[in-house]
mmCIF file of N, CA and C in Angstrom:
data_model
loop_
_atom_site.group_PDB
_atom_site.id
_atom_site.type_symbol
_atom_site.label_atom_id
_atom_site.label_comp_id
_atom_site.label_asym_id
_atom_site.label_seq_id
_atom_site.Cartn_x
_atom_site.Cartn_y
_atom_site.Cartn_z
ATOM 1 N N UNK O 908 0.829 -1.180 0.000
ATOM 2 C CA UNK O 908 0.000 0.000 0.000
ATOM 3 C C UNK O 908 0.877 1.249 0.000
ATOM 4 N N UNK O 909 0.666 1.825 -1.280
ATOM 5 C CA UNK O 909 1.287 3.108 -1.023
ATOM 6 C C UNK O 909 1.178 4.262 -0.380
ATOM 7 N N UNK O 910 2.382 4.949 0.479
ATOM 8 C CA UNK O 910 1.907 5.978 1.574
ATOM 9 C C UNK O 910 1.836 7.115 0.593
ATOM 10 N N UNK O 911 0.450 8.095 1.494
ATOM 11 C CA UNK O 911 0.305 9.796 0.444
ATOM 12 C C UNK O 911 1.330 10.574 1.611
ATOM 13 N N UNK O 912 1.894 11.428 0.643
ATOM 14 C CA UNK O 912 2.848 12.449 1.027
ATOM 15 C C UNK O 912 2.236 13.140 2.054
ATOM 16 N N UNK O 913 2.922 13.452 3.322
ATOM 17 C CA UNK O 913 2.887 14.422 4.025
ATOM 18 C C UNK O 913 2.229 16.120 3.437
ATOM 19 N N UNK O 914 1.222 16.091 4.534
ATOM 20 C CA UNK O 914 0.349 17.172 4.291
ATOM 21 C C UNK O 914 -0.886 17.875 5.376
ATOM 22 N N UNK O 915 -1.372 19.132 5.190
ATOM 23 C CA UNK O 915 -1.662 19.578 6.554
ATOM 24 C C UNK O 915 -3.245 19.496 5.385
ATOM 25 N N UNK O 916 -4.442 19.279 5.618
ATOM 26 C CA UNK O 916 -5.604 19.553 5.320
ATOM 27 C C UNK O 916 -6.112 20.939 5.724
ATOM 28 N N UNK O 917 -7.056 21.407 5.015
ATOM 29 C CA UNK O 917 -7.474 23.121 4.983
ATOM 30 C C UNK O 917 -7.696 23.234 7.009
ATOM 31 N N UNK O 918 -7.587 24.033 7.078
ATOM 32 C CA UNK O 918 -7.628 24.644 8.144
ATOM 33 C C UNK O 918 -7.562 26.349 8.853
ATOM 34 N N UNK O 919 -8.126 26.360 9.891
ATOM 35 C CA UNK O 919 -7.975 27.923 10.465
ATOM 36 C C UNK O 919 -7.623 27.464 11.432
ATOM 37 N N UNK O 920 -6.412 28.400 12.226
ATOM 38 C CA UNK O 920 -5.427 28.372 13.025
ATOM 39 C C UNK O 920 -5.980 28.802 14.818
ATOM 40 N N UNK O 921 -7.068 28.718 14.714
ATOM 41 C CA UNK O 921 -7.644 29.638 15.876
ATOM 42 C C UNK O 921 -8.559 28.475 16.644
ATOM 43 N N UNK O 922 -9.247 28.387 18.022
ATOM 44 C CA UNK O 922 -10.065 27.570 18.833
ATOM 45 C C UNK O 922 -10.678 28.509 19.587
ATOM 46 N N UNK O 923 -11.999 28.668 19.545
ATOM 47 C CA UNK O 923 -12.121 29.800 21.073
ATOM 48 C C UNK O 923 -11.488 29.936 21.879
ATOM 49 N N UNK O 924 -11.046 31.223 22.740
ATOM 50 C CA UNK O 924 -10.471 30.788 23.692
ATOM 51 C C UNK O 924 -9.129 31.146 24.033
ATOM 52 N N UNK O 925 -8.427 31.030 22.805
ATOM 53 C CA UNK O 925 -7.179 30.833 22.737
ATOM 54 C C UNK O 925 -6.643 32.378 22.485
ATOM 55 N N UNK O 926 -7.434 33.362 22.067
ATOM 56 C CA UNK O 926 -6.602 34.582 21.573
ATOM 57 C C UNK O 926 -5.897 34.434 20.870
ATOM 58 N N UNK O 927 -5.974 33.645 19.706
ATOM 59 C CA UNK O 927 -4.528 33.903 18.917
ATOM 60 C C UNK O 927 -5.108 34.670 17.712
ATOM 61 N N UNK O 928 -4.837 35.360 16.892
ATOM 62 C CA UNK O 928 -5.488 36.561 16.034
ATOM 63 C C UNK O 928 -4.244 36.438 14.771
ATOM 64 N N UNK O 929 -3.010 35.951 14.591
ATOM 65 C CA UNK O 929 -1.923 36.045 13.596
ATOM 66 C C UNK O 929 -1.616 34.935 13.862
ATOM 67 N N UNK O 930 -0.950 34.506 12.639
ATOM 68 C CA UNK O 930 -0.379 33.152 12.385
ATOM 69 C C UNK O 930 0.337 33.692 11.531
ATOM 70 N N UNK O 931 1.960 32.740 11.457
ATOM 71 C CA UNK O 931 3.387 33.677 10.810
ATOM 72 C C UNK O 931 3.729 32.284 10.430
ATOM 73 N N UNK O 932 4.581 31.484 9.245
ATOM 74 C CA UNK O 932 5.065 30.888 8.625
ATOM 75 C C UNK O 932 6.490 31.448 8.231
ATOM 76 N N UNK O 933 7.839 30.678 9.124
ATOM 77 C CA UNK O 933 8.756 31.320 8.503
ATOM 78 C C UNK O 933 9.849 30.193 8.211
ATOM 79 N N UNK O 934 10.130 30.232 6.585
ATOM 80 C CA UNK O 934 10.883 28.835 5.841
ATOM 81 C C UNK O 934 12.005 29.516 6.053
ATOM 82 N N UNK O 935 12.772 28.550 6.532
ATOM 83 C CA UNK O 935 14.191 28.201 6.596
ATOM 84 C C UNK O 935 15.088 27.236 5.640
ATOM 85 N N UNK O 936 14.005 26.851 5.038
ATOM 86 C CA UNK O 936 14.804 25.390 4.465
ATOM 87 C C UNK O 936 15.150 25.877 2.729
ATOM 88 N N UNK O 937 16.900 26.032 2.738
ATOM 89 C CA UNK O 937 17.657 26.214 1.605
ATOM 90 C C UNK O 937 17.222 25.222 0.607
ATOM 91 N N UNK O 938 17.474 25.855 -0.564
ATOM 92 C CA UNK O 938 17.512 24.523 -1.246
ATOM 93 C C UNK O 938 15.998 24.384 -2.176
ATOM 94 N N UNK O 939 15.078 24.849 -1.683
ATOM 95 C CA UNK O 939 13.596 24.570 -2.317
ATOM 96 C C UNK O 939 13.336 24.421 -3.542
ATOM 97 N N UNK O 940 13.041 23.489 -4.246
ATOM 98 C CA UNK O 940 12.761 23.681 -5.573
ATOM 99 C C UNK O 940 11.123 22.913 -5.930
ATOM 100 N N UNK O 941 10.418 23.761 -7.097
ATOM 101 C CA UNK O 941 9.198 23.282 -7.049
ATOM 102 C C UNK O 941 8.385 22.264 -6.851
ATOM 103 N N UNK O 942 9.868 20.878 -7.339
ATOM 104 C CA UNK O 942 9.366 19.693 -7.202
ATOM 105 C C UNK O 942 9.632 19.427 -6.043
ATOM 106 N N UNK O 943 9.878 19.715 -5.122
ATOM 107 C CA UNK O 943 9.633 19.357 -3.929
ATOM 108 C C UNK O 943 8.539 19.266 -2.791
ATOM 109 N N UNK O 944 7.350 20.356 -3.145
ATOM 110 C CA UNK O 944 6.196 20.446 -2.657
ATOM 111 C C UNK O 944 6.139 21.218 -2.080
ATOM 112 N N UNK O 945 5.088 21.287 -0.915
ATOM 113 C CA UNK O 945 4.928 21.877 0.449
ATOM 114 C C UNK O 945 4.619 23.500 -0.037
ATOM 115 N N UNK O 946 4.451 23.668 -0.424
ATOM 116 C CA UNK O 946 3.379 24.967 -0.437
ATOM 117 C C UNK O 946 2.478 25.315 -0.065
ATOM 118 N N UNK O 947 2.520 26.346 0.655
ATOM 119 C CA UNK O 947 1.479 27.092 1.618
ATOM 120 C C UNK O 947 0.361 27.451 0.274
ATOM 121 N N UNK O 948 -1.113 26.913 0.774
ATOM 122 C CA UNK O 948 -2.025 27.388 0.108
ATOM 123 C C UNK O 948 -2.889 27.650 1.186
ATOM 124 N N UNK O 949 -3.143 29.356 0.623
ATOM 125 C CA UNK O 949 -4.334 30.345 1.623
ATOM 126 C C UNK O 949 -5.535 30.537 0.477
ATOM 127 N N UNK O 950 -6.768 30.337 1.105
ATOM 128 C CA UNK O 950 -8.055 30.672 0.353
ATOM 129 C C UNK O 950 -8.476 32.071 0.886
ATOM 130 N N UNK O 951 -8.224 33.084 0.429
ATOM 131 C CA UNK O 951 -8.555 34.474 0.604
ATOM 132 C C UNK O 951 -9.495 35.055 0.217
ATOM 133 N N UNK O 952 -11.160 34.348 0.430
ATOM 134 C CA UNK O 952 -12.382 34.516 0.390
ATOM 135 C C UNK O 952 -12.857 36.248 0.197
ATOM 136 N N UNK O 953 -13.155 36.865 -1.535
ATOM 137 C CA UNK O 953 -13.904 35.969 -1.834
ATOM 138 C C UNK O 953 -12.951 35.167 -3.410
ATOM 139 N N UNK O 954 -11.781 35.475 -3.415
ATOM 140 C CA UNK O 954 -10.537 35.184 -4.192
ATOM 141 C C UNK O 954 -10.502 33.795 -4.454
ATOM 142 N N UNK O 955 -9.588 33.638 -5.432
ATOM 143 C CA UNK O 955 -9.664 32.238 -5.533
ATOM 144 C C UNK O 955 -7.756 32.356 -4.840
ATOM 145 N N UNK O 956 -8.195 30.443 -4.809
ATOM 146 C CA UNK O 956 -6.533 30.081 -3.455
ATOM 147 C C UNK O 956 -5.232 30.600 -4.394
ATOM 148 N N UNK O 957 -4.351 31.034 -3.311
ATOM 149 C CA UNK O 957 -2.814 31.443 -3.838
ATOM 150 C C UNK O 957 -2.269 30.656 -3.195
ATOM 151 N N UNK O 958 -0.845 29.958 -4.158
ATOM 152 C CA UNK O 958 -0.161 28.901 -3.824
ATOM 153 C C UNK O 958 1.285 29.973 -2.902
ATOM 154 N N UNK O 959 1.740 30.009 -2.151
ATOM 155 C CA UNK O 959 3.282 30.259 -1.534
ATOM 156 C C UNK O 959 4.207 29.278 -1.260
ATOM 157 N N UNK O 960 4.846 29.859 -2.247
ATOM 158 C CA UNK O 960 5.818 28.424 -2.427
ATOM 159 C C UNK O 960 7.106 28.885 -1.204
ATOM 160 N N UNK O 961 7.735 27.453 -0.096
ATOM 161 C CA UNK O 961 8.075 27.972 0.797
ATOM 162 C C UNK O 961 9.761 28.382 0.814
ATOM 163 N N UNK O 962 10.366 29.362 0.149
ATOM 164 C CA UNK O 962 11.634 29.945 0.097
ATOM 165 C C UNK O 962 12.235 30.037 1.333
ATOM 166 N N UNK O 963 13.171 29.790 1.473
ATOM 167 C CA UNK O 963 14.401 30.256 2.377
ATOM 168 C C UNK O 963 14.296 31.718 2.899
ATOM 169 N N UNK O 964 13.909 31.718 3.859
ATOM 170 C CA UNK O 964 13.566 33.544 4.752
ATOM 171 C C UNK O 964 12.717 34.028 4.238
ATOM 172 N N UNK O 965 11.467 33.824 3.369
ATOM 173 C CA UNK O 965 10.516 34.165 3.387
ATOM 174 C C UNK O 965 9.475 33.696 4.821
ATOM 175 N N UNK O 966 8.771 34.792 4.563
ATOM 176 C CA UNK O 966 7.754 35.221 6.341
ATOM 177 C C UNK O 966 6.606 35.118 5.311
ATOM 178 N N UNK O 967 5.580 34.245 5.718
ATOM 179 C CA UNK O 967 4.112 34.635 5.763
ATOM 180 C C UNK O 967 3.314 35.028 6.926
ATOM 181 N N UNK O 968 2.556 35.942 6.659
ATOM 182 C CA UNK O 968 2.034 36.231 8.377
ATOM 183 C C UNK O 968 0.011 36.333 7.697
ATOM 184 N N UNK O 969 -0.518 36.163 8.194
ATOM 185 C CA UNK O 969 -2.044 35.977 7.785
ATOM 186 C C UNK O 969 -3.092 36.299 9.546
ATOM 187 N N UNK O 970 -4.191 36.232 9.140
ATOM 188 C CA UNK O 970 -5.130 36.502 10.264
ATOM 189 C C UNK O 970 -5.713 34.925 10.212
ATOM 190 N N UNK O 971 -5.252 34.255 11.898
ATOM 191 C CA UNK O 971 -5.731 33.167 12.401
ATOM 192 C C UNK O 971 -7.540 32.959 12.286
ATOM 193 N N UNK O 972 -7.898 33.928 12.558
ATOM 194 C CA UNK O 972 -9.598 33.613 12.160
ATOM 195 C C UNK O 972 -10.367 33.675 10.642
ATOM 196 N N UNK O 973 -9.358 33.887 9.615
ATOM 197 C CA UNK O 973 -10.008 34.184 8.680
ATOM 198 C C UNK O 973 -9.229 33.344 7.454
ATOM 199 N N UNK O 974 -8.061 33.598 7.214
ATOM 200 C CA UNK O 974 -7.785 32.414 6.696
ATOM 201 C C UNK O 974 -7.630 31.389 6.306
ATOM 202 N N UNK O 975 -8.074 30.483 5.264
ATOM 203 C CA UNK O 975 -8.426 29.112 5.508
ATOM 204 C C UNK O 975 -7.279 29.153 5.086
ATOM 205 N N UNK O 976 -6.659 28.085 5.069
ATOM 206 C CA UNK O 976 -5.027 27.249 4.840
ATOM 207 C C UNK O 976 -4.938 26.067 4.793
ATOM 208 N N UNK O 977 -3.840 25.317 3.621
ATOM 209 C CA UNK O 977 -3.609 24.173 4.290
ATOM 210 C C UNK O 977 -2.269 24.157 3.913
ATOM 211 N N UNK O 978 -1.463 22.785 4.111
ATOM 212 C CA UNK O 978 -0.187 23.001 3.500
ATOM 213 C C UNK O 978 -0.556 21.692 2.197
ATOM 214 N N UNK O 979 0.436 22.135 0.762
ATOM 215 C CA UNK O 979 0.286 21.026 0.161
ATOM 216 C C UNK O 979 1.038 19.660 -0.077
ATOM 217 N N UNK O 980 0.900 18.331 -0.189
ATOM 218 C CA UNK O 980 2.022 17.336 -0.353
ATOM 219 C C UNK O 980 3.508 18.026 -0.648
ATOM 220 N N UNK O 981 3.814 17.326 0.292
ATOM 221 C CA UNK O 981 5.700 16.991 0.093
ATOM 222 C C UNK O 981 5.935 16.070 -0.564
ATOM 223 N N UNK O 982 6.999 16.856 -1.350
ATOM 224 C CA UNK O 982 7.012 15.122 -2.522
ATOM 225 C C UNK O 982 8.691 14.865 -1.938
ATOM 226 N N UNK O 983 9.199 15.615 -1.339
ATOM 227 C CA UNK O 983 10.699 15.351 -1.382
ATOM 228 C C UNK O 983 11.505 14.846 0.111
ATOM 229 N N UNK O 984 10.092 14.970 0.694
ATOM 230 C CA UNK O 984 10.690 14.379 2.031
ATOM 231 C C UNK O 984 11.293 15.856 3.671
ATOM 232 N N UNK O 985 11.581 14.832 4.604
ATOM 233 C CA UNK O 985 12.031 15.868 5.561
ATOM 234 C C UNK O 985 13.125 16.135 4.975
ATOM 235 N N UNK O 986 13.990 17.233 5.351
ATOM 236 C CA UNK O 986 15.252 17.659 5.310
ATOM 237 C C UNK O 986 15.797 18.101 6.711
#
């Protein structure tokens, strides 16, 4: 049985309760190339989804209650 690539399903970053209001994404990992995966996809309602592909010192920062997100398959593994 083949395993599916590592991946986060759509989501918002927030629970009652919790106060959290920002959510920040910050890639570290040299090296990225397209075939590798893992791209941040945000649905920015009433927009259609933008892919962020995750670069080396690039910062995403977004609003925890409003953002839907997910992350997409990794095809290349941890590093």
């Amino acid at each position: 049985r083949k395993r599916k690539p590592p991946a986060f399903a759509a989501h918002f970053d927030t629970q009652p309760g919790t106060g959290r209001t920002l959510s920040l994404c910050l890639w570290i990992n040299a090296g990225w190339t397209p075939s590798d995966g893992g791209e941040l996809r945000v649905f920015p309602a009433p927009l259609a989804h933008r892919d962020v592909s995750p670069l080396c010192d690039r910062v995403a920062i977004f609003c925890s209650h409003h953002m839907l997100h997910r992350v997409r398959p990794l095809q290349a593994g941890a590093r």
